[in-house]
Tab-separated table of C-alpha atoms in Angstrom:
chain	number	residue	atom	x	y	z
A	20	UNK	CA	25.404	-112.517	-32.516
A	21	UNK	CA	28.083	-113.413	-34.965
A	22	UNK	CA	30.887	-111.859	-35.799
A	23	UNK	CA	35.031	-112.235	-37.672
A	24	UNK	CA	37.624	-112.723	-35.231
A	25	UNK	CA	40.972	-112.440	-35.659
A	26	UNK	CA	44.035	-113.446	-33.854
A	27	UNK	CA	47.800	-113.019	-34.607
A	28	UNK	CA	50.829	-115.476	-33.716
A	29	UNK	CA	54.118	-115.057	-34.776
A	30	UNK	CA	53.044	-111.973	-37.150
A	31	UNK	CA	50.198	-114.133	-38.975
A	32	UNK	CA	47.076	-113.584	-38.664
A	33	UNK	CA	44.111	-116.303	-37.822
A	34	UNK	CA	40.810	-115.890	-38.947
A	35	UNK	CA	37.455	-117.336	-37.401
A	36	UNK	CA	34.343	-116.635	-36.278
A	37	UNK	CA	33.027	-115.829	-32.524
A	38	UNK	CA	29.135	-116.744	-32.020
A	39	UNK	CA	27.761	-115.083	-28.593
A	40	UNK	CA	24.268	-115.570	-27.080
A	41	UNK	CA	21.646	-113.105	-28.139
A	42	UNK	CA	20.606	-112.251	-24.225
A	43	UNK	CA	22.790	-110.391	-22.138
A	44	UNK	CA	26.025	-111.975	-20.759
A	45	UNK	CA	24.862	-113.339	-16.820
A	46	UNK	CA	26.956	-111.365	-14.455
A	47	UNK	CA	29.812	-114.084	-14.837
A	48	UNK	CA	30.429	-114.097	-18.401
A	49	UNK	CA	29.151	-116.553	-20.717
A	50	UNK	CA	30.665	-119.914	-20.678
A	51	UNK	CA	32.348	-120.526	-24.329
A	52	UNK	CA	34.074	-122.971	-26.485
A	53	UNK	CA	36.688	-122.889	-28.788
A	54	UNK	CA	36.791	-125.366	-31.793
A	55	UNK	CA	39.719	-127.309	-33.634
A	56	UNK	CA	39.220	-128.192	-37.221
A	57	UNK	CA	40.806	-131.110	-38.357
A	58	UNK	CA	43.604	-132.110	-40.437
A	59	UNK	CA	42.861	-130.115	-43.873
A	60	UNK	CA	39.380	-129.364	-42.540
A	61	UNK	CA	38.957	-125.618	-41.746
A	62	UNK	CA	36.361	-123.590	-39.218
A	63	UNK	CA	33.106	-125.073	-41.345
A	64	UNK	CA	34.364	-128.328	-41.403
A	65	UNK	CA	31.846	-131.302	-42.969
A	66	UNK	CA	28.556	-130.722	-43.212
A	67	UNK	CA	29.112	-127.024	-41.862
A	68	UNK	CA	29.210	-129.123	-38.373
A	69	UNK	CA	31.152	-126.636	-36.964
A	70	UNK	CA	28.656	-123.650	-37.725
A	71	UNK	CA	25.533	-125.502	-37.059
A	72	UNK	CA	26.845	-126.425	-33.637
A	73	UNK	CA	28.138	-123.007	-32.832
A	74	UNK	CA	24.375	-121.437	-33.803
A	75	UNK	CA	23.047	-124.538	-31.593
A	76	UNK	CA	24.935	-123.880	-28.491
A	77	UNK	CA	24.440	-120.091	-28.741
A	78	UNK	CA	21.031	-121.006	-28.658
A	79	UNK	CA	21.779	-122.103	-25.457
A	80	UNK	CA	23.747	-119.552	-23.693
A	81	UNK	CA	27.253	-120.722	-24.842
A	82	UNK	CA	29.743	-118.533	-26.612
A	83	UNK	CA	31.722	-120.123	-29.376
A	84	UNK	CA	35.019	-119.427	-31.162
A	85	UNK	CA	36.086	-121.408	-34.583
A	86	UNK	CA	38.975	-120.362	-36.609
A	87	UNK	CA	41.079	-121.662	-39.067
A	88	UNK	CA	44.521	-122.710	-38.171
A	89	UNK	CA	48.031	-120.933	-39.765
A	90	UNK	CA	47.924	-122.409	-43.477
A	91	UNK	CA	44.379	-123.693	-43.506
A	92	UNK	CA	41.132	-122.435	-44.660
A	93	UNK	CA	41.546	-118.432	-44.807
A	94	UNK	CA	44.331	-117.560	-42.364
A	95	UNK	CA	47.343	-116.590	-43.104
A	96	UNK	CA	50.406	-119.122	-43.365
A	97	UNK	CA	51.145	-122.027	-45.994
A	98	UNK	CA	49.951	-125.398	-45.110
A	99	UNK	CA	53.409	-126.475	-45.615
A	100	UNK	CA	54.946	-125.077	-42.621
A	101	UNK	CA	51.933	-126.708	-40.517
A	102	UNK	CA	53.226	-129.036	-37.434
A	103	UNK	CA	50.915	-129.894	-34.147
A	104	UNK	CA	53.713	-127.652	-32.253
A	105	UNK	CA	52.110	-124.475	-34.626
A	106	UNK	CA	48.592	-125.605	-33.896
A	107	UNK	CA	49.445	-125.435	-30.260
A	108	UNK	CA	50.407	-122.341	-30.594
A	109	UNK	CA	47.541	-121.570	-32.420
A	110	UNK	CA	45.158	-122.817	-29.475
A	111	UNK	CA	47.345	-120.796	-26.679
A	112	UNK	CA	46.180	-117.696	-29.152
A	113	UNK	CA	42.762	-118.806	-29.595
A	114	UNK	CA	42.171	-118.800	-26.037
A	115	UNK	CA	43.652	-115.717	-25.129
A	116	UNK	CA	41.439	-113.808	-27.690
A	117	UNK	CA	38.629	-115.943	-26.517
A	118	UNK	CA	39.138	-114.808	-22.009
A	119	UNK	CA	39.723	-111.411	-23.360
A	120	UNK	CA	36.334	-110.955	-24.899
A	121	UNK	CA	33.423	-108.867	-23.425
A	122	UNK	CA	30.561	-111.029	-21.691
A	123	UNK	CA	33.179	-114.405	-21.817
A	124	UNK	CA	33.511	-116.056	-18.366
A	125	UNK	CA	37.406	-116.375	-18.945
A	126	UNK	CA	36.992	-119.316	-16.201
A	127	UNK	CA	34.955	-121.272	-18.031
A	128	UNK	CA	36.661	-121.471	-21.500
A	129	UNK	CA	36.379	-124.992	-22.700
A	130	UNK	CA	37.717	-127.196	-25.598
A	131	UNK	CA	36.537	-129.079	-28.782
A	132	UNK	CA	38.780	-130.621	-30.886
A	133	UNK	CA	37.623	-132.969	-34.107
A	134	UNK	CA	39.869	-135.765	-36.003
A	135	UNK	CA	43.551	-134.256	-35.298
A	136	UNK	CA	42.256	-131.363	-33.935
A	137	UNK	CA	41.779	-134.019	-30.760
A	138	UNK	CA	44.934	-134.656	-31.465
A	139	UNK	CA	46.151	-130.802	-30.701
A	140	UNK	CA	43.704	-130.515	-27.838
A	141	UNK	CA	45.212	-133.083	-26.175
A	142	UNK	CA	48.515	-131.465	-26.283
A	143	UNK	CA	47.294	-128.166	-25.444
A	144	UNK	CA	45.325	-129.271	-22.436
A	145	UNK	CA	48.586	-128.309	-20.135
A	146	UNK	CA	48.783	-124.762	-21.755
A	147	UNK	CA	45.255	-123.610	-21.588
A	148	UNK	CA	43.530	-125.689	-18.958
A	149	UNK	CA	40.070	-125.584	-20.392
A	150	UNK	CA	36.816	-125.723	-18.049
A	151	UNK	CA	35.904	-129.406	-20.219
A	152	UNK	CA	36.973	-131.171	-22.619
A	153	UNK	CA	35.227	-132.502	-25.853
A	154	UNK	CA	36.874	-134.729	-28.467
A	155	UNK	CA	35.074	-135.903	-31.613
A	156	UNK	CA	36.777	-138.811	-33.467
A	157	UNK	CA	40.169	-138.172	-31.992
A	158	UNK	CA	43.515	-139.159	-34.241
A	159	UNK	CA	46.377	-140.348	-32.891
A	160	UNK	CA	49.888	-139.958	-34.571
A	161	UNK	CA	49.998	-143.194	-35.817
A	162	UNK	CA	47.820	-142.489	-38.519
A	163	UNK	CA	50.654	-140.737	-40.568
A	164	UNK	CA	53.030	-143.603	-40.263
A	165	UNK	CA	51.694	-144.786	-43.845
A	166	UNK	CA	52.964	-141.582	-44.989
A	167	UNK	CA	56.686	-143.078	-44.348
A	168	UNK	CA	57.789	-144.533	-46.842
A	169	UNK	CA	60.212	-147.584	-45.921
A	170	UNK	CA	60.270	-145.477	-42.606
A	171	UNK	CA	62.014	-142.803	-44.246
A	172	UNK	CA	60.898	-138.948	-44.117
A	173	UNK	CA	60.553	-137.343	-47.533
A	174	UNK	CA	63.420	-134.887	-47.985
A	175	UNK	CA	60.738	-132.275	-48.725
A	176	UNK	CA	57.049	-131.345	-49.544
A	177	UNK	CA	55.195	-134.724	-50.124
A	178	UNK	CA	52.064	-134.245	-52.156
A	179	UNK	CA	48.808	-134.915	-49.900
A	180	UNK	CA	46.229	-135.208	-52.418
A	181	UNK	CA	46.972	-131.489	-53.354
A	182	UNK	CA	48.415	-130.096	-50.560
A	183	UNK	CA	51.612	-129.694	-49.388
A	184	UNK	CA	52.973	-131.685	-46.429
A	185	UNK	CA	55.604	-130.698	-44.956
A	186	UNK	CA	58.560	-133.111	-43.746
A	187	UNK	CA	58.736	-131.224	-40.623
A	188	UNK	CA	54.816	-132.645	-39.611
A	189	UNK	CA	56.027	-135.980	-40.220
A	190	UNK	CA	59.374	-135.925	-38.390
A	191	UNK	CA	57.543	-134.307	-35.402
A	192	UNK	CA	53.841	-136.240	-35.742
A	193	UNK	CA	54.967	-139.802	-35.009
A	194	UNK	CA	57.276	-138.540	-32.111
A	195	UNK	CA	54.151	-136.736	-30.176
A	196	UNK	CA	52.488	-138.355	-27.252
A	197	UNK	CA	48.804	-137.014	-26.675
A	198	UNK	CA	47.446	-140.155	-24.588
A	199	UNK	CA	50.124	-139.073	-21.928
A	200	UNK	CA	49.303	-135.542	-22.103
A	201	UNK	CA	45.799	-136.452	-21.493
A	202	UNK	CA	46.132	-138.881	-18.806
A	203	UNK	CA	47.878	-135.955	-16.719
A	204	UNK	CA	45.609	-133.246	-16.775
A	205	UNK	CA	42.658	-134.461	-14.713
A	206	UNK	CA	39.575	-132.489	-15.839
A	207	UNK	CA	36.300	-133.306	-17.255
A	208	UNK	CA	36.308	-134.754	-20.623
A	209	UNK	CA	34.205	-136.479	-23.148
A	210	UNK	CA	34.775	-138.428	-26.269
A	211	UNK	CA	32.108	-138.560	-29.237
A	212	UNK	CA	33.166	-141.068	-31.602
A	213	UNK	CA	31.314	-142.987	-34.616
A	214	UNK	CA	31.571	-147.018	-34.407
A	215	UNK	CA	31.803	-147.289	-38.049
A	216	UNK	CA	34.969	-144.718	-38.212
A	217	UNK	CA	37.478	-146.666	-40.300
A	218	UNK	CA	39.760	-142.733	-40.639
A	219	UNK	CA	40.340	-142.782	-37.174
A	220	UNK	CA	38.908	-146.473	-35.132
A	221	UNK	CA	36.965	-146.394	-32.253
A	222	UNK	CA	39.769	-147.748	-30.508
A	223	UNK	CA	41.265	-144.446	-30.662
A	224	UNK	CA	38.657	-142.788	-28.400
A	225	UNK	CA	38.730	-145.675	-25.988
A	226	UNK	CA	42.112	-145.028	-25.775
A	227	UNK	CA	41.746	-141.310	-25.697
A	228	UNK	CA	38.630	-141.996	-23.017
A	229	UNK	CA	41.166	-144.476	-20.949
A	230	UNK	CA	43.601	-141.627	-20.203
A	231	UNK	CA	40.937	-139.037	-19.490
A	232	UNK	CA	39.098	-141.400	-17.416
A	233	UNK	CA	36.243	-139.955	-18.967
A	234	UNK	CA	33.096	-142.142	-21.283
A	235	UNK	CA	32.804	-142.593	-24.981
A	236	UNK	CA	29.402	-141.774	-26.392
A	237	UNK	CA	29.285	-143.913	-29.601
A	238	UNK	CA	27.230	-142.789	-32.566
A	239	UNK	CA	25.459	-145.495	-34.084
A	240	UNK	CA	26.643	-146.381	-37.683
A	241	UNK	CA	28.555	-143.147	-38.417
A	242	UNK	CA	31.967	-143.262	-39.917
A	243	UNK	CA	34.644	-140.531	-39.491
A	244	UNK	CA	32.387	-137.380	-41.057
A	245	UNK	CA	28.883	-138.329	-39.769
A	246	UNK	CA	27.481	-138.301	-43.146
A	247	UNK	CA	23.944	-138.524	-42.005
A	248	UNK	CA	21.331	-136.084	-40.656
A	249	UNK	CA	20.388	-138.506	-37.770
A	250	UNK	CA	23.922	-138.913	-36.980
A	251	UNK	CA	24.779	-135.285	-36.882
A	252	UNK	CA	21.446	-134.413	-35.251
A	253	UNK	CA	22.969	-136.922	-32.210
A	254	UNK	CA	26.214	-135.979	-32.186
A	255	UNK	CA	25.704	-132.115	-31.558
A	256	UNK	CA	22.691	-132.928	-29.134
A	257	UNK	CA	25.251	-135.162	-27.139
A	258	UNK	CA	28.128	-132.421	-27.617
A	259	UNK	CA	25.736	-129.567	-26.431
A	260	UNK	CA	24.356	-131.063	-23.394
A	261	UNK	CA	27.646	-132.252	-22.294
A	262	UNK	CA	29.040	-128.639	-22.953
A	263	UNK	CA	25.862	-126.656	-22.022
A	264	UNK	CA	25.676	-128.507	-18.703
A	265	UNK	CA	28.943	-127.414	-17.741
């Protein structure tokens, strides 16, 4: 089953999608997952990953929720007022909707977040104390630095290849400390990460994998978007029986 969710925070509304097993919910609920697009990605992302995997772990008796943040993809908001502090929010909301849903075990919500949407999983672990954890190529705030120029913070709106960053992203971005946040929450966790990513290195989910005290599973030759079937085919079988088995 498939159908449009939506969510409000603030007085916007989010949009996404909720996929639910076919067969009746077990007398517990339905374990579940909600999903975190990445930075200017949306609730398809690449490849449609993020519906392909949602059909797949239906498939196998696991709800999922993916929706598009405030200012991305179709939900309300502009993508200039985005900042990982909104996103969090956006999470806290996401789960909410998700442990208030008919046949959802609301003990046995977990988490998937993808490029920065690690990033905001990390940070929301505290708030929403998912069942597992999932993290697929994982940023850390560093990556913006470049955006800096001379260290300085653009009085504005810089231009991101067409969209509109905000100054407020940047002044709060390279502030934000997700390793720690992860190293104090204590639950199960997993990192899926491609050893040719040059977006974000595969140093980023050791480090990520460090604090969590949790493995990496490495994908063989895929960069940041596993842009291959084999690598796609091996990173949702990984992600599903590492969610599935939960």
């Amino acid at each position: 089953m498939e159908q449009f969710a939506q969510f409000s925070v603030d007085q916007q509304r989010l949009y996404g999608m909720l996929h639910t097993p076919d067969a009746p919910a077990p007398a517990t609920g339905w374990p579940s997952v909600v999903v975190l697009h990445g930075f200017t990605g949306n609730r398809i992302e690449g490849h449609r990953n993020f519906v392909l995997l949602a059909r797949k772990l239906a498939e196998r008796g696991v709800a999922c929720l993916r929706f598009d943040f405030r200012g991305s993809g179709e939900s309300q908001g502009d993508f200039s007022e985005m900042t990982v502090s909104r996103e969090v929010q956006d999470v806290q909301a996401a789960f909410e909707y998700m442990r208030r849903q008919p046949g959802i075990d609301p003990e046995r919500v977990m988490l998937l977040g993808f490029s920065m949407g690690g990033l905001v999983a990390a940070l929301s672990l505290a708030s929403v104390n998912p069942h597992r954890l999932a993290l697929w190529s994982p940023a850390l705030p560093e990556l913006w630095l470049r955006q800096l120029r001379g260290g300085l913070l653009p009085p504005t709106v810089t231009d991101y290849g067409g969209w509109p960053l905000g100054r407020a992203f940047l002044q709060e971005v390279v502030r934000l400390r997700p390793l720690e946040a992860a190293a104090v929450w204590g639950g199960v966790a997993r990192v899926f990460h491609g050893d040719q990513d040059l977006t974000c290195p595969p140093a980023y989910g050791i480090q990520y994998a460090q604090a969590l005290r949790c493995d990496v599973t490495a994908i063989p030759g895929a960069g940041h978007t596993y842009d291959s079937l084999e690598q796609v085919d091996m990173l949702h079988r990984e992600t599903i029986r590492f969610l599935a088995g939960a």
